[in-house]
XYZ file of C-alpha atoms in Angstrom:
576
model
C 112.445 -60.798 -68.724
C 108.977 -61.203 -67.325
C 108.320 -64.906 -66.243
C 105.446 -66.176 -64.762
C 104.504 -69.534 -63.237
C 102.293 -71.431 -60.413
C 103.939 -73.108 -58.258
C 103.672 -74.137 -54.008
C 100.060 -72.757 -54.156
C 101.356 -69.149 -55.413
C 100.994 -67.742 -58.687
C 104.087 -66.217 -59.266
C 105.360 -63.609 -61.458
C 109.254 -62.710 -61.470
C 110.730 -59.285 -62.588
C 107.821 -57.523 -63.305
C 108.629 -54.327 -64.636
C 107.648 -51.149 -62.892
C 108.542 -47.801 -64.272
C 108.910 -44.559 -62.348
C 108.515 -41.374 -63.647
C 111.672 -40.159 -64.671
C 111.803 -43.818 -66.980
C 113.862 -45.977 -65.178
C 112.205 -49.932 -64.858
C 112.617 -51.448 -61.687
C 111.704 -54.843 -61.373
C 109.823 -56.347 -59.089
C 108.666 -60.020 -58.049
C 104.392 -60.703 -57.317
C 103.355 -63.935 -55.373
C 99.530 -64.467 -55.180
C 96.655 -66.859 -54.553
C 96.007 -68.604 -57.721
C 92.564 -67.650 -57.919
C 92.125 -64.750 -60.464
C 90.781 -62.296 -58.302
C 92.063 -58.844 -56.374
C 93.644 -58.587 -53.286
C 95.283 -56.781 -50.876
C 98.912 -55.983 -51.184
C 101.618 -56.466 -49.099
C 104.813 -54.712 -50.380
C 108.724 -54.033 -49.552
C 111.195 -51.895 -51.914
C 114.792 -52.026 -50.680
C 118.439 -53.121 -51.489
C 118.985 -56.281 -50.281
C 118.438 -58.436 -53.437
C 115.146 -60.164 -53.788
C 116.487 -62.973 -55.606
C 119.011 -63.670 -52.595
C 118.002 -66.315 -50.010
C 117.840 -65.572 -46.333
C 119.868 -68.674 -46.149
C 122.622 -67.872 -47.956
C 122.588 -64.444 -47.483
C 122.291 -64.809 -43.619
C 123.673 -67.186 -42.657
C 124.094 -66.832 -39.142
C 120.819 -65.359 -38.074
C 118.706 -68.127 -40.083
C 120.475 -70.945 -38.842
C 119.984 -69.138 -35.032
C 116.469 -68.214 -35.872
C 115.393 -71.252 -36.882
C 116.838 -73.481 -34.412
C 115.790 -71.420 -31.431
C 112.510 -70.861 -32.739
C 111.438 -73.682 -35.361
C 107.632 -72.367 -35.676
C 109.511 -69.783 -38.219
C 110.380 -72.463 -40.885
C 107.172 -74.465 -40.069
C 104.576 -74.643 -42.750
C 106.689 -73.475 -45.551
C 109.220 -74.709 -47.574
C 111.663 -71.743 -47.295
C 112.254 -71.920 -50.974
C 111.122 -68.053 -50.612
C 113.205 -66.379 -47.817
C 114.655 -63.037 -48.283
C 116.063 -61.290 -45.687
C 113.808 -59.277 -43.427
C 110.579 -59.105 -45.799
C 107.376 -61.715 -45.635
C 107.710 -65.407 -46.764
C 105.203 -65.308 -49.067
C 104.071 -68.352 -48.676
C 102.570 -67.794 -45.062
C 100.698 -64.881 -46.623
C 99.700 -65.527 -49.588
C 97.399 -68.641 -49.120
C 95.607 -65.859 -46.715
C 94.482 -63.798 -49.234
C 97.298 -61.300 -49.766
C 99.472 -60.627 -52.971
C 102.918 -59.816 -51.576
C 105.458 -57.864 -53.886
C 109.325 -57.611 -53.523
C 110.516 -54.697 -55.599
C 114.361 -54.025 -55.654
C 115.564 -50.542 -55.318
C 117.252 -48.309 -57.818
C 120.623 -49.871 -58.818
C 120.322 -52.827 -56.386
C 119.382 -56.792 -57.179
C 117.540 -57.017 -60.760
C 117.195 -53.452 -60.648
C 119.487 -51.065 -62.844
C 120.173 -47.538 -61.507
C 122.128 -45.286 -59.526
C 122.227 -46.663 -55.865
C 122.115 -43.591 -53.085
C 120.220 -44.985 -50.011
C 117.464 -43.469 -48.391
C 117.713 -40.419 -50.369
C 114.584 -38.210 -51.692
C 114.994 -39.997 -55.174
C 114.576 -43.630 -53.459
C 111.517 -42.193 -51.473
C 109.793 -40.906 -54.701
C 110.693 -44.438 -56.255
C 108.856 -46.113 -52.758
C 105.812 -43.581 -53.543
C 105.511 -45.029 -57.634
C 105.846 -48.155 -56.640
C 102.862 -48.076 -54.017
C 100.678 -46.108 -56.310
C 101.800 -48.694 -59.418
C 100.731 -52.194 -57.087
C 97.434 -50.114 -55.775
C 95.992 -49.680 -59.528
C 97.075 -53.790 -60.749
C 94.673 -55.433 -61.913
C 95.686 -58.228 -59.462
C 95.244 -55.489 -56.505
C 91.928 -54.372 -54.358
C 93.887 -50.642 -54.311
C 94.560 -51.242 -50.572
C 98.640 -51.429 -50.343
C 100.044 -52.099 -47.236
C 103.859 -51.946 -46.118
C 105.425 -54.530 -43.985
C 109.369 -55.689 -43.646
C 111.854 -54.910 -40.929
C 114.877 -52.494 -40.759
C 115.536 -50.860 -43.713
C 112.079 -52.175 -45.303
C 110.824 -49.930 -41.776
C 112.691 -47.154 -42.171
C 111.321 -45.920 -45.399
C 107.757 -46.726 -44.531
C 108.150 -43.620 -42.370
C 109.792 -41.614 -45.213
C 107.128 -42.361 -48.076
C 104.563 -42.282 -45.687
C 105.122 -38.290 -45.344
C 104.456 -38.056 -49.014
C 100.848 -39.418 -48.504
C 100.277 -42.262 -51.147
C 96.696 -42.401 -52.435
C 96.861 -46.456 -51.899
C 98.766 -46.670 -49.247
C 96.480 -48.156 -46.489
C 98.330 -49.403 -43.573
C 102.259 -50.098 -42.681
C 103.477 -52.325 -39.951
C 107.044 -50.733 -38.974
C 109.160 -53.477 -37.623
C 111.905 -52.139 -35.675
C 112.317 -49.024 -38.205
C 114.608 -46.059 -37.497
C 113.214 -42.494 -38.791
C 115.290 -39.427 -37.868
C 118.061 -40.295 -40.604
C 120.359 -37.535 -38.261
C 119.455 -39.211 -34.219
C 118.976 -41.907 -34.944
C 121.167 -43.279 -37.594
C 123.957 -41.076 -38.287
C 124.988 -39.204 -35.352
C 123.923 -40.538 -32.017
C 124.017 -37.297 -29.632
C 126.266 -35.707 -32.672
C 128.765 -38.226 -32.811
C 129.305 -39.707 -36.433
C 127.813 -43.839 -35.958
C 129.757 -45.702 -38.803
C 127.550 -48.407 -38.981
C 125.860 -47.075 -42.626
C 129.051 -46.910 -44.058
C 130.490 -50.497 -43.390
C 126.541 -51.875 -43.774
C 126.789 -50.359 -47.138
C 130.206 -52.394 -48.136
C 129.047 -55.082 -46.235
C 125.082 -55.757 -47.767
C 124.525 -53.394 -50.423
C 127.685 -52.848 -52.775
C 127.639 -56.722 -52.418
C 124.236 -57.376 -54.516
C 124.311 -53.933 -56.733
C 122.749 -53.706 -59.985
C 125.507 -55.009 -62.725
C 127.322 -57.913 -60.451
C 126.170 -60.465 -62.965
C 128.331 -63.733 -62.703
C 130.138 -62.649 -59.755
C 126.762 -62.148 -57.995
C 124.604 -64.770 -55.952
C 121.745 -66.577 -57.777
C 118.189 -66.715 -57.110
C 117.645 -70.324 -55.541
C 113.939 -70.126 -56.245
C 114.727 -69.415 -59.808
C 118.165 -69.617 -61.047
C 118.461 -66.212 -62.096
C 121.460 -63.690 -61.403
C 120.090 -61.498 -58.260
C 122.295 -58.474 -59.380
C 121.454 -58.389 -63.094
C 122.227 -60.165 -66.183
C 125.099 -58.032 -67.193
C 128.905 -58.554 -65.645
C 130.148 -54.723 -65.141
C 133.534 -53.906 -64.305
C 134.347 -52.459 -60.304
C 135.257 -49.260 -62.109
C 131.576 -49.020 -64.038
C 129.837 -50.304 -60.402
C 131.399 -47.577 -58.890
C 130.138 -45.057 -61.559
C 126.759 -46.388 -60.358
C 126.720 -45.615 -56.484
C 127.317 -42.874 -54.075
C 130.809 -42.280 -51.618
C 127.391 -42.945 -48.589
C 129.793 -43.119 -46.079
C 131.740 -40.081 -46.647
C 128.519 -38.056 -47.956
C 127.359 -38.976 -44.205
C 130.804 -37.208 -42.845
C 130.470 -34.406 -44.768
C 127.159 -33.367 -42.863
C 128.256 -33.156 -39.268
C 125.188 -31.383 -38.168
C 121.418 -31.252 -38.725
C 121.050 -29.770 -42.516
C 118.919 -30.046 -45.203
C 120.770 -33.422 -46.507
C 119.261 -35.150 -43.051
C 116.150 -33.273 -42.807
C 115.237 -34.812 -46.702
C 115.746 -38.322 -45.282
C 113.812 -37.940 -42.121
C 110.061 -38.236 -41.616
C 107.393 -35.394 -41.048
C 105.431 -36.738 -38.687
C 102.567 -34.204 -38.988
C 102.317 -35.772 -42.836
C 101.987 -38.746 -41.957
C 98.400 -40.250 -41.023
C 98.362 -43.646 -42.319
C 96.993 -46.479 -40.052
C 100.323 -47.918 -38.592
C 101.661 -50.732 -36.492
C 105.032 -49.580 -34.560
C 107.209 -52.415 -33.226
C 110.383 -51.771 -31.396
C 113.252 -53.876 -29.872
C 114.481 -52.940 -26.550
C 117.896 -54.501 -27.453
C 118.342 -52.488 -30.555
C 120.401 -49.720 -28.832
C 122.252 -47.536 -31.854
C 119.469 -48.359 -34.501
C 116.368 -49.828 -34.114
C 113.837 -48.882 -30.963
C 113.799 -44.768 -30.676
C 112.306 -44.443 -34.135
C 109.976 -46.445 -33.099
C 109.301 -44.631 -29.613
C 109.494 -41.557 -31.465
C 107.013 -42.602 -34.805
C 104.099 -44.000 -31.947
C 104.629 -40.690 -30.220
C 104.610 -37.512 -32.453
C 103.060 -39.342 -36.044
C 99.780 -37.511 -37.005
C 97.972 -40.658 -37.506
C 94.848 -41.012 -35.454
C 95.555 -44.872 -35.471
C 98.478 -46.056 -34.313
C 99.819 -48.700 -32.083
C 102.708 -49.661 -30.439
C 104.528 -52.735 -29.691
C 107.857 -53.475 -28.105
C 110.043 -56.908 -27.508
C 113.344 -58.677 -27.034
C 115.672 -61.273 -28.259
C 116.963 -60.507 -31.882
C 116.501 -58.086 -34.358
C 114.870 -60.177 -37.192
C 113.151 -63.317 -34.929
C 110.165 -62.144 -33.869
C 108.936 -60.531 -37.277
C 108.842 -64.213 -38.470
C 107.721 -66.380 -35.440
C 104.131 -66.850 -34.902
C 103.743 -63.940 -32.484
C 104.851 -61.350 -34.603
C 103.384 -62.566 -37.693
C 100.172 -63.458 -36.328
C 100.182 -59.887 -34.791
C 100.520 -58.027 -38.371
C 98.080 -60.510 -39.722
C 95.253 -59.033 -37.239
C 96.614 -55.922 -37.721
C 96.186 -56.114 -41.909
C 93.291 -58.039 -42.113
C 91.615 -55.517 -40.321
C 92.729 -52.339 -42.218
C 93.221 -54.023 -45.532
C 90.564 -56.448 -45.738
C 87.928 -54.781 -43.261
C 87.794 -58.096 -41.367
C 85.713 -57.315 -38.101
C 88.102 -59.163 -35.582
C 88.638 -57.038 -32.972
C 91.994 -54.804 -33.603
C 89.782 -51.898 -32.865
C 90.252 -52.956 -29.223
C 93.652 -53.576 -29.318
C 95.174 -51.885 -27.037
C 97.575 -49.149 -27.939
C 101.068 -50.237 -26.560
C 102.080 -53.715 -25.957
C 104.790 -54.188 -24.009
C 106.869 -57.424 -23.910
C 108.436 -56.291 -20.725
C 112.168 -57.812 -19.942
C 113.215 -60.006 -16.669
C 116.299 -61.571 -16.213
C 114.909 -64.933 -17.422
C 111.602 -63.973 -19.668
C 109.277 -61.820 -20.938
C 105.947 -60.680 -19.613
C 103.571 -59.182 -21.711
C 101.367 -56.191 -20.606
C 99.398 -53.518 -22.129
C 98.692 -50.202 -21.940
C 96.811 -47.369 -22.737
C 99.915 -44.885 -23.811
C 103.779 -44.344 -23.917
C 105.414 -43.431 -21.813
C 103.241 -45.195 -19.185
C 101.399 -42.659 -17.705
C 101.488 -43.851 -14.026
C 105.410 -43.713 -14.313
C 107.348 -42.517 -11.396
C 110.183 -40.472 -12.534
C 112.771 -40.588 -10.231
C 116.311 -38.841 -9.993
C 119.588 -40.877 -9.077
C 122.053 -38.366 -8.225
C 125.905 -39.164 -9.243
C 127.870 -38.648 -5.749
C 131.386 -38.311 -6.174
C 132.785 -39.487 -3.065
C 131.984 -43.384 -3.392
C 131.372 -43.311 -7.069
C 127.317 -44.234 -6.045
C 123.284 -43.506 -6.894
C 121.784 -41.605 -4.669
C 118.596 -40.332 -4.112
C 120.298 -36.724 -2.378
C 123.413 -34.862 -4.351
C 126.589 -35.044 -2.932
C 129.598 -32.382 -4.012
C 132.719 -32.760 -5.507
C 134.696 -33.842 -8.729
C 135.680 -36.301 -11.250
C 138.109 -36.504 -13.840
C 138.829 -38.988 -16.460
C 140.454 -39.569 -20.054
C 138.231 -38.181 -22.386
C 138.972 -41.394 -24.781
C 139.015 -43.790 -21.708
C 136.556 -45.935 -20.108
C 135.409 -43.397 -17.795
C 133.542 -43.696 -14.437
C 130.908 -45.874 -13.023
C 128.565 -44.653 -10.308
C 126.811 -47.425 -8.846
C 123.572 -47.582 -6.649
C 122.807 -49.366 -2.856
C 121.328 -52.765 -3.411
C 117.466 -52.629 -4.429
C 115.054 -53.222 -1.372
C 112.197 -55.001 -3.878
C 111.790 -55.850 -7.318
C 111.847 -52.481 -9.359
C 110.430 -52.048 -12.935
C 112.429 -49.211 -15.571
C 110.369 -48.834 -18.680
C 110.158 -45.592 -20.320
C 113.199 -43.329 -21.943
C 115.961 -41.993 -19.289
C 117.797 -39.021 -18.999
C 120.457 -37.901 -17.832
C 122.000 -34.159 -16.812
C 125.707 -33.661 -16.041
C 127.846 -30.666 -15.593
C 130.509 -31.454 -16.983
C 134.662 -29.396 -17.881
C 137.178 -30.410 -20.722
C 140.449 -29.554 -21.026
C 139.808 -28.789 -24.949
C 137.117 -27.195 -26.473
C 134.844 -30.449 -27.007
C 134.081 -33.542 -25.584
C 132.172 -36.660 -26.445
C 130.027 -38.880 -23.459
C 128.812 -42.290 -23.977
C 126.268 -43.172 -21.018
C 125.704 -46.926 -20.318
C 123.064 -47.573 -17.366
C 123.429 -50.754 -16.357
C 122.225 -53.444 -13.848
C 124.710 -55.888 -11.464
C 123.837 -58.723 -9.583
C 124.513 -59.017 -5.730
C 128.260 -60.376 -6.427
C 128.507 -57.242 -9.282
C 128.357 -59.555 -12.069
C 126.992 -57.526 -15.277
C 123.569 -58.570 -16.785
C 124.030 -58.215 -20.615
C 121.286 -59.323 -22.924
C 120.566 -61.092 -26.340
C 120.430 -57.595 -28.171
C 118.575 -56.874 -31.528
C 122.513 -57.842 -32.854
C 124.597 -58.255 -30.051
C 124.574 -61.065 -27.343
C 125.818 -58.422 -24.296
C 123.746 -55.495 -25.068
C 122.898 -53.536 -21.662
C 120.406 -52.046 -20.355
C 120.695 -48.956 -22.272
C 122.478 -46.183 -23.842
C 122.853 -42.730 -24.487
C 124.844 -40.383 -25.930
C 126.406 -36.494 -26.654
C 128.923 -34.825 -27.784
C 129.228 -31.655 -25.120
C 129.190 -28.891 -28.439
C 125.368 -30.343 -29.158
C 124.017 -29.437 -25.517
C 121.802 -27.168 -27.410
C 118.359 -27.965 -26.788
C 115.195 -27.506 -28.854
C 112.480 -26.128 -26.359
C 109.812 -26.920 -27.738
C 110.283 -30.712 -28.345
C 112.261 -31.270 -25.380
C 110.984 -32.936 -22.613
C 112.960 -33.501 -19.013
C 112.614 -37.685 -19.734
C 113.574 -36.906 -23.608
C 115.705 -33.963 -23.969
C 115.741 -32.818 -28.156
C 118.937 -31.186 -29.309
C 118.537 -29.154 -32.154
C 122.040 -30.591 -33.459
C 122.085 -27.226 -35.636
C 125.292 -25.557 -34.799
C 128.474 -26.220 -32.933
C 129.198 -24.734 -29.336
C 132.472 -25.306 -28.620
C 133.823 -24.778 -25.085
C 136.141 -22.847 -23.271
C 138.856 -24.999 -21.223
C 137.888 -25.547 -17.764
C 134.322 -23.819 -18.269
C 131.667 -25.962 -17.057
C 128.612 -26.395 -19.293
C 124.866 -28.785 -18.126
C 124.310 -31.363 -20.713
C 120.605 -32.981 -20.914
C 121.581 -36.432 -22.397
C 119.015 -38.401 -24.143
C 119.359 -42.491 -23.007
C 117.146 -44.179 -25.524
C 113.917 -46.358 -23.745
C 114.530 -49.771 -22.479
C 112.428 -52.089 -19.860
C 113.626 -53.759 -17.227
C 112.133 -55.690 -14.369
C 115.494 -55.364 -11.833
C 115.338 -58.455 -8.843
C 115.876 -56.728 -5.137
C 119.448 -56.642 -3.720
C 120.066 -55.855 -7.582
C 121.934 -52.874 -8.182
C 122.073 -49.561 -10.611
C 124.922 -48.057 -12.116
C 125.627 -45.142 -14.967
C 128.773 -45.355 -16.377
C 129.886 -42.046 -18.281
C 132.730 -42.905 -20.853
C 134.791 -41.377 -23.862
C 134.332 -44.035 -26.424
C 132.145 -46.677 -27.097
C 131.246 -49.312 -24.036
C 132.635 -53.072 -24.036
C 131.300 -55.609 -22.174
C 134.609 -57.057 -21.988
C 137.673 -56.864 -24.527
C 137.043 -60.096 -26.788
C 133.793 -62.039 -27.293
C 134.217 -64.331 -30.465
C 131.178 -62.979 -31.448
C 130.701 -62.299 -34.901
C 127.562 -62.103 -37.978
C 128.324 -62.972 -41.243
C 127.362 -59.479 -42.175
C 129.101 -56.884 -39.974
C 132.662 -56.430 -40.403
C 133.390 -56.174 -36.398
C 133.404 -58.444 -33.116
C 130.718 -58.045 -31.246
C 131.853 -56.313 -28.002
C 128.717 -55.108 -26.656
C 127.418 -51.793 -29.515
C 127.335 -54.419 -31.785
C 127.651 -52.612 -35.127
C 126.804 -49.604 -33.912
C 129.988 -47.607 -33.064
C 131.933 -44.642 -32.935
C 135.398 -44.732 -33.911
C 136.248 -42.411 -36.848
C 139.098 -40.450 -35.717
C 138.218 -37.992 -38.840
C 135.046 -37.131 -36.454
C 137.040 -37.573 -33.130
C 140.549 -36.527 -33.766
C 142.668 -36.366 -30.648
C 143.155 -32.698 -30.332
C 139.669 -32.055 -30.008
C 138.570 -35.142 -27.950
C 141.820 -36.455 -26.598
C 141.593 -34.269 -23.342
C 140.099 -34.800 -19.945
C 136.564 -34.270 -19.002
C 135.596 -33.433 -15.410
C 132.470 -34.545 -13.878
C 131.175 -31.863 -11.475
C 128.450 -32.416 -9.133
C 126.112 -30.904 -5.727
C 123.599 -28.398 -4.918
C 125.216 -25.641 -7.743
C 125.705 -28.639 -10.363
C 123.332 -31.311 -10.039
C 124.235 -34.238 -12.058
C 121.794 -37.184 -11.761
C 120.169 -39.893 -14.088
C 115.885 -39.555 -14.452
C 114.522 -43.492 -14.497
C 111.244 -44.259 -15.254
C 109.750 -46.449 -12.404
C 106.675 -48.418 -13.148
C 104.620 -49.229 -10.074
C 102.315 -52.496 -10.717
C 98.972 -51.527 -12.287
């Protein structure tokens, strides 16, 4: 039932119904300046609940948030925290209406629940074209939330909303196949324990045994108490629907962007820590999108912080006031990529004019077998390891000066198995003078490295036309399975990072069979993942239905030299 009230400066209305066009009513919650007037809207539709507090939801990454950073839970009274959307209340009092609608079968919403699907995107698309037409609404709608309140921005945006004016993408995946699903071809299961994990706990019909609304009182997850068997009725098998699509097919391509379709104004922010989710759609969205104005921004430390603190948030604001309000303030000179850039100990900001950088020095390490090092000239010769094992580390000569890597890397191997597949994980890394490991605060976990690629050796197929040698594209279409023994060149994608590397420093690519650890127990652990936190955080690769031992349990054989050149491609930065 439709409530309305004004309260903390906000006019507030709670479960507004919206209706979509085949009938369902989603509901939705609208905070706005008190003044009768119309504004510009800010708006998120997703499945986390919008009656659940960040607090209690959360946990863990509020109470790390806002100790580390306290300028977060300044000015507010946090009554209105949801997880990874705007607190109204820093909004609001600027002139914005901001609406939380929950998605089909989630929170206050009834339905049936399928994430990311073409039926949630057409659901995204009425609910932008019902806020832009309010009477409460100037008809500009913007989009702005992180993750999956990202992710879908790039989905409806390919359908072109009339209203839809601008959308800030905070760290926001796209390609629902390489970037979410299958990393190199390799089935992630990260959707499938996020969806037992966040949404299957706040679906549509959890009643009683749901959380309340702290703001309000109110069940999140409906008014009605269903049984499991009746919540199951309600929701799709997501992780097994995932398995069932091993390669590229229509079921990925309908949850993916098309970036020539999409020309909406657009802010692109990316973690560099966010390896097996959240920076190459990013990369990728600045990149290829159609949209004549576009910028880019990229940063550190963890996945939700820096959408709240005053940078981030004061960044958006600039960013909406100017295409939503037409405030003259200067964004038009905003430079197109800005680029926290990581040291050991900081980060630096810097801008520039495109991405990758365009005075980038791309420069080959080649894997030499004999020592296991970098080195700028191939050497011949062999390697073999277990193809489920923790592989081989090649490791470069301390660093005569400071070196800067930002940009994507690349790697190509030549590479044997003794079965008719195999599956590499790359990890380039960075060691201090006494070969000590430099991790980092990732976007989730606390010992992310430097970066990380991946592919499974029946993929190698590349698209031509997309590829690039710093950003190989496989076409992930069919299977080509090897012949024992027969040696086959992989081009392996290693997603972007940045990295300021102190001389007498040193490189190192390590090529594994499974998933990398930065060491075997960490304590580690978020209230809402379901695994220690190793090093992948969440983000990992251990179905044995998509890796079972005959296939991948073999040995793979690096080969390398003049006939098989096997190397890394860095992107050095030279100072401006």
């Amino acid at each position: 039932m439709k409530k309305s009230e004004i309260r903390d400066g906000m006019r507030i209305d709670w479960d507004v119904p919206v209706r979509m066009d085949d009938g369902l009513v989603l509901r939705a919650d609208v905070f706005r300046p008190i003044r009768i007037r119309r504004y510009p809207v800010l708006l998120t539709y997703g499945p986390y609940a919008k009656g659940l507090a960040f607090q209690e939801g959360y946990p863990s990454a509020w109470q790390r948030m806002v100790a580390e950073h306290p300028d977060v839970a300044h000015g507010s009274s946090n009554l209105y925290q949801s997880w990874e959307v705007v607190d109204p209340e820093k909004w609001v009092p600027h002139g914005y209406a901001c609406v939380r609608v929950d998605s089909r079968g989630a929170g206050r919403s009834p339905g049936f629940i399928d994430p990311f699907s073409p039926r949630e995107t057409k659901d995204f698309y009425n609910c932008i074209e019902w806020a832009g037409v309010q009477p409460w609404s100037s008809g500009k709608v913007g989009l702005n939330g992180i993750s999956y309140y990202a992710m879908n921005q790039w989905h409806v945006a390919t359908l072109q909303p009339p209203h839809l004016a601008a959308m800030c993408v905070w760290e926001g995946s796209a390609d629902w196949y390489r970037d979410m699903t299958h990393h190199g071809g390799i089935l992630s299961t990260f959707f499938a324990n996020w969806y037992d994990m966040q949404v299957k706990t706040v679906q549509h019909g959890l009643g009683e045994r749901g959380p309340r609304s702290r703001a309000t009182g109110a069940l999140a997850c409906g008014d009605e108490t269903l049984s499991e068997a009746a919540l199951a009725k309600q929701r799709c098998d997501f992780g097994d629907n995932i398995l069932a699509h091993p390669l590229d097919d229509a079921y990925h391509r309908a949850r993916s962007p098309v970036w020539e379709k999409i020309t909406v104004p657009f802010l692109s922010a990316a973690n560099w820590g966010g390896q097996g989710l959240h920076p190459r759609g990013n990369f990728e969205g600045f990149v290829h999108a159609a949209s004549r104005n576009k910028w880019l921004e990229a940063h550190g430390i963890e996945h939700w912080t820096h959408f709240y603190t005053d940078y981030g948030r004061l960044l958006q604001k600039r960013f909406f006031d100017y295409f939503l309000k037409g405030e003259k303030n200067g964004w038009e000179r905003q430079p197109k990529v800005q680029l926290q850039v990581r040291h050991l100990d900081r980060f630096v900001e810097r801008h520039e004019k495109a991405w990758p950088i365009p005075r980038t020095i791309w420069t080959r390490l080649h894997l030499v077998p004999a020592a296991q090092t970098l080195e700028r000239e191939p050497g011949a010769g062999k390697i073999t390891y277990d193809a489920r094992g923790d592989g081989v580390t090649f490791v470069s000569a301390a660093l005569e000066k400071d070196t800067e890597i930002t940009g994507p890397l690349a790697a190509k191997l030549h590479v044997s198995s003794s079965t008719m597949d195999a599956d590499l994980f790359l990890v380039f890394r960075v060691f201090t003078p006494d070969l000590r490991e430099v991790t980092f605060m990732g976007a989730i976990d606390p010992h992310t490295p430097i970066a990380q690629g991946w592919l499974r050796a029946s993929h190698r197929k590349l698209d031509p036309k997309l590829s690039t040698e710093y950003r190989p594209y496989h076409s992930h279409d069919r299977r080509q399975s090897l012949k024992p023994g027969q040696i086959v060149e992989l081009d392996i994608e290693i997603w972007p990072t940045s990295i300021v590397v102190p001389a007498d420093h040193r490189l190192a690519l390590t090529v594994r069979g499974r998933d990398y650890e930065w060491q075997k127990s960490t304590g580690a652990k978020l209230s809402n993942f379901k695994n220690e936190l190793l090093g992948c955080g969440p983000f990992l690769h251990n179905d044995p239905r998509d890796r079972p031992a005959q296939v991948f349990g073999g040995k793979v054989t690096l080969h390398m030299g003049p006939r098989h050149p096997s190397y890394i491609l860095l992107p050095i930065v030279p100072k401006a």
